[in-house]
Amino acid sequence: QVQLVESGGGLVQAGGSLRLSCAASGSLFSINAMAWYRQTPGKQRELVAAITGGGSTNYADSVKGRFTISRDNTKTVDLQMNSLQPEDTAVYYCNAVGLVLRIGAGPATFDSWGQGTQVTVSS
């Protein structure tokens, strides 16, 4: 299966910046799209930003103008977070969807999630 590893979370003061990174690894696979989600206790996990292989991006209204998602290659995705606010505090999860080649079978779709990284913004 495809495994995702996030990094870059931490504690930052309001107005500061953090850069999250996610790297995908595993067997032969290709990624069609990658995204960042976040979740706080008692709240539905929400999409923060997404990017397709063609470079199209989508952002939650709450982060537009402050966050930027990018892909250096087909297996990594970054989230640059500027002007962070306490409301941005959450566990951030990396997500990737695509195709994986199965031994003895044809390709199959996959939908993988990272373990999550804590982002805490203090006032």
mmCIF file with all atom_site columns, C-alpha atoms in Angstrom:
data_model
loop_
_atom_site.group_PDB
_atom_site.id
_atom_site.type_symbol
_atom_site.label_atom_id
_atom_site.label_alt_id
_atom_site.label_comp_id
_atom_site.label_asym_id
_atom_site.label_entity_id
_atom_site.label_seq_id
_atom_site.pdbx_PDB_ins_code
_atom_site.Cartn_x
_atom_site.Cartn_y
_atom_site.Cartn_z
_atom_site.occupancy
_atom_site.B_iso_or_equiv
_atom_site.pdbx_formal_charge
_atom_site.auth_seq_id
_atom_site.auth_comp_id
_atom_site.auth_asym_id
_atom_site.auth_atom_id
_atom_site.pdbx_PDB_model_num
ATOM 1   C CA . GLN A 1 1   ? 0.000   0.000   0.000   1.00 0.00 ? 1   GLN A CA 1
ATOM 2   C CA . VAL A 1 2   ? 0.942   3.645   -0.280  1.00 0.00 ? 2   VAL A CA 1
ATOM 3   C CA . GLN A 1 3   ? 2.201   5.195   2.941   1.00 0.00 ? 3   GLN A CA 1
ATOM 4   C CA . LEU A 1 4   ? 2.166   8.892   3.760   1.00 0.00 ? 4   LEU A CA 1
ATOM 5   C CA . VAL A 1 5   ? 4.416   10.633  6.271   1.00 0.00 ? 5   VAL A CA 1
ATOM 6   C CA . GLU A 1 6   ? 3.746   14.200  7.398   1.00 0.00 ? 6   GLU A CA 1
ATOM 7   C CA . SER A 1 7   ? 6.196   16.609  8.964   1.00 0.00 ? 7   SER A CA 1
ATOM 8   C CA . GLY A 1 8   ? 6.451   20.264  9.904   1.00 0.00 ? 8   GLY A CA 1
ATOM 9   C CA . GLY A 1 9   ? 3.780   20.619  12.553  1.00 0.00 ? 9   GLY A CA 1
ATOM 10  C CA . GLY A 1 10  ? 4.429   22.389  15.809  1.00 0.00 ? 10  GLY A CA 1
ATOM 11  C CA . LEU A 1 11  ? 3.657   25.351  18.016  1.00 0.00 ? 11  LEU A CA 1
ATOM 12  C CA . VAL A 1 12  ? 3.670   28.869  16.619  1.00 0.00 ? 12  VAL A CA 1
ATOM 13  C CA . GLN A 1 13  ? 2.500   32.296  17.712  1.00 0.00 ? 13  GLN A CA 1
ATOM 14  C CA . ALA A 1 14  ? -0.420  33.962  15.970  1.00 0.00 ? 14  ALA A CA 1
ATOM 15  C CA . GLY A 1 15  ? 0.768   35.659  12.811  1.00 0.00 ? 15  GLY A CA 1
ATOM 16  C CA . GLY A 1 16  ? 3.580   33.185  12.338  1.00 0.00 ? 16  GLY A CA 1
ATOM 17  C CA . SER A 1 17  ? 4.166   30.587  9.648   1.00 0.00 ? 17  SER A CA 1
ATOM 18  C CA . LEU A 1 18  ? 4.620   26.849  9.324   1.00 0.00 ? 18  LEU A CA 1
ATOM 19  C CA . ARG A 1 19  ? 5.341   24.621  6.361   1.00 0.00 ? 19  ARG A CA 1
ATOM 20  C CA . LEU A 1 20  ? 3.896   21.121  6.332   1.00 0.00 ? 20  LEU A CA 1
ATOM 21  C CA . SER A 1 21  ? 5.309   18.417  4.094   1.00 0.00 ? 21  SER A CA 1
ATOM 22  C CA . CYS A 1 22  ? 3.974   15.022  3.083   1.00 0.00 ? 22  CYS A CA 1
ATOM 23  C CA . ALA A 1 23  ? 5.918   12.278  1.343   1.00 0.00 ? 23  ALA A CA 1
ATOM 24  C CA . ALA A 1 24  ? 4.380   9.189   -0.245  1.00 0.00 ? 24  ALA A CA 1
ATOM 25  C CA . SER A 1 25  ? 6.150   5.853   -0.534  1.00 0.00 ? 25  SER A CA 1
ATOM 26  C CA . GLY A 1 26  ? 5.377   2.219   -1.273  1.00 0.00 ? 26  GLY A CA 1
ATOM 27  C CA . SER A 1 27  ? 5.074   -0.141  -4.193  1.00 0.00 ? 27  SER A CA 1
ATOM 28  C CA . LEU A 1 28  ? 4.620   0.917   -7.791  1.00 0.00 ? 28  LEU A CA 1
ATOM 29  C CA . PHE A 1 29  ? 1.968   3.610   -7.776  1.00 0.00 ? 29  PHE A CA 1
ATOM 30  C CA . SER A 1 30  ? 0.913   6.895   -9.268  1.00 0.00 ? 30  SER A CA 1
ATOM 31  C CA . ILE A 1 31  ? -0.860  9.733   -7.479  1.00 0.00 ? 31  ILE A CA 1
ATOM 32  C CA . ASN A 1 32  ? -3.673  11.617  -9.126  1.00 0.00 ? 32  ASN A CA 1
ATOM 33  C CA . ALA A 1 33  ? -4.265  14.158  -6.385  1.00 0.00 ? 33  ALA A CA 1
ATOM 34  C CA . MET A 1 34  ? -3.025  15.102  -2.928  1.00 0.00 ? 34  MET A CA 1
ATOM 35  C CA . ALA A 1 35  ? -4.680  17.149  -0.247  1.00 0.00 ? 35  ALA A CA 1
ATOM 36  C CA . TRP A 1 36  ? -4.476  18.429  3.302   1.00 0.00 ? 36  TRP A CA 1
ATOM 37  C CA . TYR A 1 37  ? -7.336  18.045  5.752   1.00 0.00 ? 37  TYR A CA 1
ATOM 38  C CA . ARG A 1 38  ? -7.640  19.158  9.342   1.00 0.00 ? 38  ARG A CA 1
ATOM 39  C CA . GLN A 1 39  ? -9.740  18.095  12.289  1.00 0.00 ? 39  GLN A CA 1
ATOM 40  C CA . THR A 1 40  ? -10.466 19.417  15.768  1.00 0.00 ? 40  THR A CA 1
ATOM 41  C CA . PRO A 1 41  ? -12.282 17.576  18.571  1.00 0.00 ? 41  PRO A CA 1
ATOM 42  C CA . GLY A 1 42  ? -16.017 17.376  17.971  1.00 0.00 ? 42  GLY A CA 1
ATOM 43  C CA . LYS A 1 43  ? -15.763 18.710  14.446  1.00 0.00 ? 43  LYS A CA 1
ATOM 44  C CA . GLN A 1 44  ? -15.976 17.044  11.045  1.00 0.00 ? 44  GLN A CA 1
ATOM 45  C CA . ARG A 1 45  ? -12.702 16.624  9.226   1.00 0.00 ? 45  ARG A CA 1
ATOM 46  C CA . GLU A 1 46  ? -12.525 19.382  6.644   1.00 0.00 ? 46  GLU A CA 1
ATOM 47  C CA . LEU A 1 47  ? -10.622 19.893  3.431   1.00 0.00 ? 47  LEU A CA 1
ATOM 48  C CA . VAL A 1 48  ? -7.990  22.610  3.733   1.00 0.00 ? 48  VAL A CA 1
ATOM 49  C CA . ALA A 1 49  ? -6.349  22.489  0.315   1.00 0.00 ? 49  ALA A CA 1
ATOM 50  C CA . ALA A 1 50  ? -6.014  20.080  -2.596  1.00 0.00 ? 50  ALA A CA 1
ATOM 51  C CA . ILE A 1 51  ? -3.936  19.847  -5.738  1.00 0.00 ? 51  ILE A CA 1
ATOM 52  C CA . THR A 1 52  ? -4.295  17.630  -8.797  1.00 0.00 ? 52  THR A CA 1
ATOM 53  C CA . GLY A 1 53  ? -1.613  16.245  -11.060 1.00 0.00 ? 53  GLY A CA 1
ATOM 54  C CA . GLY A 1 54  ? -2.466  18.967  -13.529 1.00 0.00 ? 54  GLY A CA 1
ATOM 55  C CA . GLY A 1 55  ? -1.758  21.658  -10.960 1.00 0.00 ? 55  GLY A CA 1
ATOM 56  C CA . SER A 1 56  ? -5.330  22.700  -10.233 1.00 0.00 ? 56  SER A CA 1
ATOM 57  C CA . THR A 1 57  ? -5.804  23.801  -6.627  1.00 0.00 ? 57  THR A CA 1
ATOM 58  C CA . ASN A 1 58  ? -8.728  24.183  -4.287  1.00 0.00 ? 58  ASN A CA 1
ATOM 59  C CA . TYR A 1 59  ? -8.793  25.923  -0.896  1.00 0.00 ? 59  TYR A CA 1
ATOM 60  C CA . ALA A 1 60  ? -11.192 26.219  1.966   1.00 0.00 ? 60  ALA A CA 1
ATOM 61  C CA . ASP A 1 61  ? -12.586 29.731  2.222   1.00 0.00 ? 61  ASP A CA 1
ATOM 62  C CA . SER A 1 62  ? -11.091 30.109  5.688   1.00 0.00 ? 62  SER A CA 1
ATOM 63  C CA . VAL A 1 63  ? -7.513  29.720  4.422   1.00 0.00 ? 63  VAL A CA 1
ATOM 64  C CA . LYS A 1 64  ? -7.634  31.433  1.035   1.00 0.00 ? 64  LYS A CA 1
ATOM 65  C CA . GLY A 1 65  ? -4.904  34.019  0.740   1.00 0.00 ? 65  GLY A CA 1
ATOM 66  C CA . ARG A 1 66  ? -2.979  32.575  3.686   1.00 0.00 ? 66  ARG A CA 1
ATOM 67  C CA . PHE A 1 67  ? -2.204  28.955  2.761   1.00 0.00 ? 67  PHE A CA 1
ATOM 68  C CA . THR A 1 68  ? -0.542  27.658  -0.392  1.00 0.00 ? 68  THR A CA 1
ATOM 69  C CA . ILE A 1 69  ? -0.435  24.031  -1.504  1.00 0.00 ? 69  ILE A CA 1
ATOM 70  C CA . SER A 1 70  ? 2.237   22.825  -3.903  1.00 0.00 ? 70  SER A CA 1
ATOM 71  C CA . ARG A 1 71  ? 3.773   19.636  -5.295  1.00 0.00 ? 71  ARG A CA 1
ATOM 72  C CA . ASP A 1 72  ? 7.495   19.440  -5.973  1.00 0.00 ? 72  ASP A CA 1
ATOM 73  C CA . ASN A 1 73  ? 6.948   16.069  -7.633  1.00 0.00 ? 73  ASN A CA 1
ATOM 74  C CA . THR A 1 74  ? 4.213   13.478  -7.962  1.00 0.00 ? 74  THR A CA 1
ATOM 75  C CA . LYS A 1 75  ? 4.947   11.952  -4.551  1.00 0.00 ? 75  LYS A CA 1
ATOM 76  C CA . THR A 1 76  ? 5.285   14.968  -2.288  1.00 0.00 ? 76  THR A CA 1
ATOM 77  C CA . VAL A 1 77  ? 3.006   17.808  -1.292  1.00 0.00 ? 77  VAL A CA 1
ATOM 78  C CA . ASP A 1 78  ? 3.652   20.871  0.858   1.00 0.00 ? 78  ASP A CA 1
ATOM 79  C CA . LEU A 1 79  ? 1.362   23.286  2.637   1.00 0.00 ? 79  LEU A CA 1
ATOM 80  C CA . GLN A 1 80  ? 2.784   26.721  3.343   1.00 0.00 ? 80  GLN A CA 1
ATOM 81  C CA . MET A 1 81  ? 0.748   28.304  6.124   1.00 0.00 ? 81  MET A CA 1
ATOM 82  C CA . ASN A 1 82  ? 1.156   32.031  6.698   1.00 0.00 ? 82  ASN A CA 1
ATOM 83  C CA . SER A 1 83  ? -0.606  34.466  9.019   1.00 0.00 ? 83  SER A CA 1
ATOM 84  C CA . LEU A 1 84  ? -1.637  31.603  11.256  1.00 0.00 ? 84  LEU A CA 1
ATOM 85  C CA . GLN A 1 85  ? -4.506  32.178  13.656  1.00 0.00 ? 85  GLN A CA 1
ATOM 86  C CA . PRO A 1 86  ? -5.605  30.274  16.779  1.00 0.00 ? 86  PRO A CA 1
ATOM 87  C CA . GLU A 1 87  ? -8.570  29.014  14.750  1.00 0.00 ? 87  GLU A CA 1
ATOM 88  C CA . ASP A 1 88  ? -6.108  27.104  12.568  1.00 0.00 ? 88  ASP A CA 1
ATOM 89  C CA . THR A 1 89  ? -5.177  24.869  15.502  1.00 0.00 ? 89  THR A CA 1
ATOM 90  C CA . ALA A 1 90  ? -5.939  21.275  14.519  1.00 0.00 ? 90  ALA A CA 1
ATOM 91  C CA . VAL A 1 91  ? -4.467  17.949  13.546  1.00 0.00 ? 91  VAL A CA 1
ATOM 92  C CA . TYR A 1 92  ? -3.543  18.170  9.888   1.00 0.00 ? 92  TYR A CA 1
ATOM 93  C CA . TYR A 1 93  ? -3.748  15.055  7.725   1.00 0.00 ? 93  TYR A CA 1
ATOM 94  C CA . CYS A 1 94  ? -2.231  14.374  4.340   1.00 0.00 ? 94  CYS A CA 1
ATOM 95  C CA . ASN A 1 95  ? -4.334  12.493  1.793   1.00 0.00 ? 95  ASN A CA 1
ATOM 96  C CA . ALA A 1 96  ? -3.426  10.967  -1.560  1.00 0.00 ? 96  ALA A CA 1
ATOM 97  C CA . VAL A 1 97  ? -5.482  9.155   -4.172  1.00 0.00 ? 97  VAL A CA 1
ATOM 98  C CA . GLY A 1 98  ? -4.305  7.340   -7.249  1.00 0.00 ? 98  GLY A CA 1
ATOM 99  C CA . LEU A 1 99  ? -3.508  3.940   -8.720  1.00 0.00 ? 99  LEU A CA 1
ATOM 100 C CA . VAL A 1 100 ? -1.346  1.101   -7.394  1.00 0.00 ? 100 VAL A CA 1
ATOM 101 C CA . LEU A 1 101 ? -0.142  -1.931  -9.344  1.00 0.00 ? 101 LEU A CA 1
ATOM 102 C CA . ARG A 1 102 ? -1.102  -5.211  -7.690  1.00 0.00 ? 102 ARG A CA 1
ATOM 103 C CA . ILE A 1 103 ? 1.045   -8.305  -8.214  1.00 0.00 ? 103 ILE A CA 1
ATOM 104 C CA . GLY A 1 104 ? -1.017  -10.920 -10.018 1.00 0.00 ? 104 GLY A CA 1
ATOM 105 C CA . ALA A 1 105 ? -3.796  -8.473  -10.717 1.00 0.00 ? 105 ALA A CA 1
ATOM 106 C CA . GLY A 1 106 ? -4.494  -5.245  -12.490 1.00 0.00 ? 106 GLY A CA 1
ATOM 107 C CA . PRO A 1 107 ? -4.145  -1.764  -11.052 1.00 0.00 ? 107 PRO A CA 1
ATOM 108 C CA . ALA A 1 108 ? -6.415  -0.644  -8.266  1.00 0.00 ? 108 ALA A CA 1
ATOM 109 C CA . THR A 1 109 ? -7.370  2.706   -6.848  1.00 0.00 ? 109 THR A CA 1
ATOM 110 C CA . PHE A 1 110 ? -6.060  3.737   -3.458  1.00 0.00 ? 110 PHE A CA 1
ATOM 111 C CA . ASP A 1 111 ? -6.979  6.357   -0.900  1.00 0.00 ? 111 ASP A CA 1
ATOM 112 C CA . SER A 1 112 ? -4.265  6.766   1.747   1.00 0.00 ? 112 SER A CA 1
ATOM 113 C CA . TRP A 1 113 ? -4.004  8.940   4.837   1.00 0.00 ? 113 TRP A CA 1
ATOM 114 C CA . GLY A 1 114 ? -1.067  10.001  6.958   1.00 0.00 ? 114 GLY A CA 1
ATOM 115 C CA . GLN A 1 115 ? -0.917  9.749   10.739  1.00 0.00 ? 115 GLN A CA 1
ATOM 116 C CA . GLY A 1 116 ? -1.538  13.449  11.182  1.00 0.00 ? 116 GLY A CA 1
ATOM 117 C CA . THR A 1 117 ? 0.588   16.251  12.562  1.00 0.00 ? 117 THR A CA 1
ATOM 118 C CA . GLN A 1 118 ? -0.456  18.666  15.298  1.00 0.00 ? 118 GLN A CA 1
ATOM 119 C CA . VAL A 1 119 ? -0.502  22.376  14.541  1.00 0.00 ? 119 VAL A CA 1
ATOM 120 C CA . THR A 1 120 ? -1.054  24.661  17.515  1.00 0.00 ? 120 THR A CA 1
ATOM 121 C CA . VAL A 1 121 ? -1.336  28.423  17.151  1.00 0.00 ? 121 VAL A CA 1
ATOM 122 C CA . SER A 1 122 ? -1.180  30.437  20.352  1.00 0.00 ? 122 SER A CA 1
ATOM 123 C CA . SER A 1 123 ? -2.400  33.981  20.835  1.00 0.00 ? 123 SER A CA 1
#
